[in-house]
XYZ file of C-alpha atoms in Angstrom:
279
model
C 19.945 9.468 3.561
C 15.813 8.705 4.957
C 14.700 11.439 7.031
C 11.789 9.004 9.048
C 8.918 11.208 8.227
C 9.346 10.961 4.771
C 9.973 7.756 4.597
C 6.679 6.821 6.649
C 4.770 9.097 3.916
C 6.459 7.289 0.638
C 5.872 3.756 2.675
C 2.041 4.933 3.533
C 1.850 6.274 0.191
C 2.808 3.361 -1.797
C 1.900 0.744 0.107
C 0.051 1.407 3.048
C -2.420 3.551 1.558
C -3.679 0.572 -1.167
C -3.646 -2.237 1.460
C -6.058 -1.783 4.143
C -4.028 1.438 5.265
C -3.283 0.223 8.611
C 0.560 -1.979 9.573
C 2.107 -2.714 12.388
C 4.714 -1.302 14.155
C 7.224 -3.984 14.286
C 6.273 -4.013 10.146
C 7.869 -0.333 10.127
C 10.553 -0.936 12.056
C 11.555 -4.192 9.419
C 10.545 -2.194 6.402
C 11.763 0.847 7.187
C 15.074 -0.720 8.219
C 16.331 -1.517 4.815
C 17.186 2.349 4.733
C 19.100 2.600 7.619
C 16.479 4.008 9.824
C 16.503 3.050 14.094
C 13.852 1.516 15.756
C 14.086 4.367 18.025
C 13.782 6.736 14.794
C 10.435 5.053 13.262
C 8.791 4.941 16.649
C 9.539 8.947 17.294
C 8.459 9.741 13.901
C 4.973 7.629 14.244
C 4.374 9.278 17.692
C 5.152 12.774 15.792
C 2.938 12.005 13.025
C 0.050 10.777 15.450
C 0.492 13.971 16.973
C 0.213 16.122 14.071
C -3.119 13.614 13.294
C -1.831 12.526 10.268
C -1.931 8.963 11.639
C -3.539 6.836 14.672
C -3.247 4.246 16.689
C -5.338 0.721 16.981
C -3.601 -1.150 20.155
C -4.532 -4.838 20.294
C -2.874 -6.755 23.292
C 0.746 -6.105 23.038
C 0.719 -5.563 19.070
C 0.947 -1.722 17.904
C -1.687 -0.801 14.291
C -1.336 2.883 12.775
C -3.588 4.115 10.224
C -3.949 7.460 8.496
C -6.519 9.670 9.721
C -8.924 11.003 7.166
C -5.947 14.122 6.820
C -3.535 11.405 6.467
C -5.648 9.857 3.655
C -6.561 13.048 2.031
C -2.782 14.220 2.003
C -1.226 11.222 0.232
C -4.040 11.050 -1.972
C -3.567 13.902 -3.170
C -0.011 13.539 -3.546
C -0.229 10.411 -5.455
C -2.715 12.557 -8.076
C 0.392 14.632 -8.414
C 2.917 12.214 -9.080
C 1.021 9.568 -11.189
C -2.161 11.826 -12.945
C 0.270 14.385 -14.586
C -1.320 17.668 -16.220
C -2.000 16.995 -20.085
C -3.675 20.121 -21.191
C -3.634 22.341 -23.832
C -3.343 25.858 -23.277
C -6.071 28.153 -23.997
C -4.393 31.494 -24.178
C -5.691 32.507 -20.988
C -4.086 33.359 -17.558
C -5.366 32.727 -14.192
C -4.000 35.385 -11.788
C -3.954 35.641 -8.262
C -3.481 39.013 -6.599
C -3.942 39.467 -2.531
C -3.171 42.136 0.177
C -2.944 40.722 3.470
C -2.248 42.777 6.605
C 1.090 42.163 8.500
C -1.216 41.115 11.176
C -1.471 37.646 8.933
C 1.375 37.033 7.948
C 1.319 33.267 8.992
C -2.039 33.131 6.616
C 0.353 34.747 3.486
C 3.167 32.566 4.152
C 1.161 29.713 4.332
C -1.125 31.408 0.811
C 2.809 31.713 -1.048
C 3.436 28.154 -0.358
C 0.163 26.883 -1.430
C 0.326 28.799 -4.604
C 3.550 27.213 -5.660
C 1.778 23.838 -4.865
C -0.456 24.497 -7.094
C 1.614 25.487 -9.988
C 1.414 28.958 -9.601
C 4.329 31.310 -10.592
C 5.188 35.102 -9.087
C 4.823 37.436 -11.677
C 5.405 39.894 -8.025
C 5.564 39.603 -4.403
C 1.510 39.456 -4.232
C 0.582 38.601 -8.141
C 0.918 34.714 -9.206
C -0.269 33.613 -12.695
C -1.083 30.323 -13.590
C -2.271 28.923 -17.423
C -4.778 26.422 -15.947
C -8.274 27.756 -14.214
C -7.854 26.807 -10.534
C -10.316 29.629 -9.068
C -12.066 26.552 -7.299
C -8.972 25.169 -5.563
C -7.837 29.140 -4.482
C -11.228 29.909 -3.425
C -11.165 26.930 -1.123
C -7.546 27.930 -0.205
C -8.285 31.189 1.037
C -11.276 30.317 2.619
C -9.533 27.751 5.058
C -6.678 30.513 5.810
C -10.033 32.668 6.442
C -8.192 35.385 4.262
C -11.160 35.213 1.316
C -11.738 39.209 1.796
C -8.144 39.948 0.826
C -7.215 37.489 -2.346
C -8.804 38.237 -5.732
C -8.843 36.077 -9.006
C -8.913 36.987 -12.417
C -8.657 35.161 -15.744
C -6.996 37.243 -18.196
C -4.995 37.254 -22.197
C -1.542 38.960 -22.195
C -1.953 42.002 -24.368
C 1.767 42.831 -25.046
C 4.076 41.373 -27.676
C 6.145 39.831 -25.291
C 6.756 36.213 -25.930
C 4.701 33.943 -23.614
C 7.696 31.731 -22.684
C 9.839 34.263 -21.704
C 6.884 35.341 -18.920
C 7.055 31.284 -17.791
C 11.187 32.095 -17.835
C 10.342 35.002 -15.010
C 7.716 33.028 -12.951
C 9.757 29.431 -12.862
C 13.116 28.273 -12.735
C 12.918 26.214 -15.861
C 16.849 25.675 -15.073
C 16.309 24.121 -11.936
C 13.452 21.919 -12.890
C 14.835 20.911 -16.020
C 17.721 19.742 -14.024
C 16.361 18.051 -11.389
C 14.692 15.775 -14.478
C 18.178 15.555 -16.262
C 19.631 14.282 -12.650
C 16.585 11.228 -11.870
C 17.006 10.555 -16.191
C 20.710 9.928 -15.144
C 20.926 8.065 -12.559
C 18.190 6.044 -13.006
C 18.384 4.820 -16.531
C 21.156 2.938 -16.172
C 18.926 1.266 -13.146
C 16.240 0.225 -15.504
C 18.317 -1.189 -18.223
C 20.091 -3.086 -15.587
C 17.201 -4.710 -14.219
C 15.519 -5.423 -17.545
C 19.006 -7.279 -18.578
C 18.940 -9.181 -15.272
C 15.246 -10.193 -16.216
C 16.232 -10.871 -19.691
C 18.588 -13.140 -18.337
C 16.531 -15.149 -16.382
C 18.124 -14.039 -13.161
C 16.024 -14.605 -10.081
C 15.737 -10.917 -8.243
C 14.995 -11.238 -4.576
C 12.019 -9.241 -3.500
C 13.389 -7.755 -1.193
C 15.645 -6.084 -3.590
C 12.812 -5.035 -5.551
C 11.135 -3.638 -2.738
C 14.466 -1.169 -1.434
C 14.855 0.180 -5.461
C 11.316 0.514 -5.769
C 10.814 2.927 -2.728
C 14.201 4.484 -3.497
C 12.781 5.218 -6.979
C 9.329 6.783 -6.039
C 10.887 8.635 -2.869
C 13.204 10.347 -5.545
C 10.678 10.836 -8.114
C 7.841 12.205 -5.650
C 9.765 15.220 -5.159
C 9.960 16.287 -8.645
C 5.739 17.461 -9.002
C 6.733 19.828 -6.200
C 9.038 21.396 -8.192
C 7.182 21.257 -11.568
C 4.206 23.012 -11.878
C 3.109 20.776 -15.237
C 3.224 23.411 -17.700
C 1.793 23.046 -21.059
C 3.937 22.098 -23.425
C 3.739 25.192 -25.366
C 4.890 26.652 -22.785
C 7.935 24.830 -22.266
C 11.556 24.443 -23.841
C 11.228 21.950 -26.934
C 14.024 19.490 -24.947
C 11.194 19.269 -21.813
C 12.308 16.150 -19.931
C 9.319 15.206 -17.887
C 7.668 12.860 -20.440
C 11.045 10.912 -20.717
C 10.961 10.874 -17.027
C 7.499 10.047 -16.468
C 7.731 7.130 -18.772
C 10.941 5.957 -17.404
C 9.263 5.973 -13.730
C 6.623 4.241 -14.717
C 7.771 1.451 -16.691
C 11.180 0.694 -13.825
C 8.023 0.995 -10.906
C 5.668 -1.496 -12.731
C 8.641 -3.862 -13.391
C 9.718 -3.973 -9.667
C 5.589 -4.078 -7.994
C 4.637 -7.346 -8.471
C 7.813 -8.773 -5.977
C 8.096 -5.266 -4.024
C 4.609 -6.165 -3.212
C 5.111 -9.901 -1.978
C 7.827 -8.697 -0.235
C 5.982 -6.076 1.458
C 3.230 -8.539 2.431
C 5.218 -10.876 3.520
C 6.745 -8.628 6.122
C 3.341 -7.330 6.893
C 1.891 -10.994 7.892
C 4.487 -12.073 9.483
C 3.948 -9.368 12.302
C 0.221 -10.053 12.193
C 0.964 -13.972 12.750
C 3.246 -13.314 15.764
C 0.126 -11.564 17.314
C -2.103 -14.896 17.151
C 1.028 -16.926 18.883
């Protein structure tokens, strides 16, 4: 079941962002109706996203169009980079360490910092000490500045001097089992779908653009969740059977094979709404 806001972000991130940045409300209703979302639910989601500063309205006579604000554009651009540009760096043996001591009166900023550190790929050694195998000092400084807690946050670069295997440190800071299972579930669900899709193409079967749109939408909607859980740790710090590369390869192949006809369907729905404006 798709939540309206999450579905909107997927649609804007995978289509609208690359096609002028604007789409009519009628097109949104028709496109997202493929996933069981009602017109009322879609309109309510659009209104909430406008109020939260992610979308802005452009009304022309009886038609309404919605485009991304600069904040919305940044959010989806960063999300796309996380999905399509996974980290592949080798580990140099250094840990980037973030510690903080934030007063209770700034609890909201403290909670936001923890959430954002997790999004950046840091793992907690303890409640107020987080580590990453990547140097993200600049990103953390910008985050602390934005949250107005710069004086409370300290960043270090260090090497572990004990005899503990770095992989054991990683296993304590990140739930690798949970992440691995999510990749396994993704592969179990989508590998047969890709194989069936390729088989149909090889047999010369005509696959409707609307079907490609629906399948591509579902694919990216599921795959885009994975980078939120996976900090893209260097392979040197991961188990040998880590499934990230397999999942990424499957996603890219299936996504690319659906793209042409999925775009054809999206364009036809968008243009149909625009054409009715002129009549």
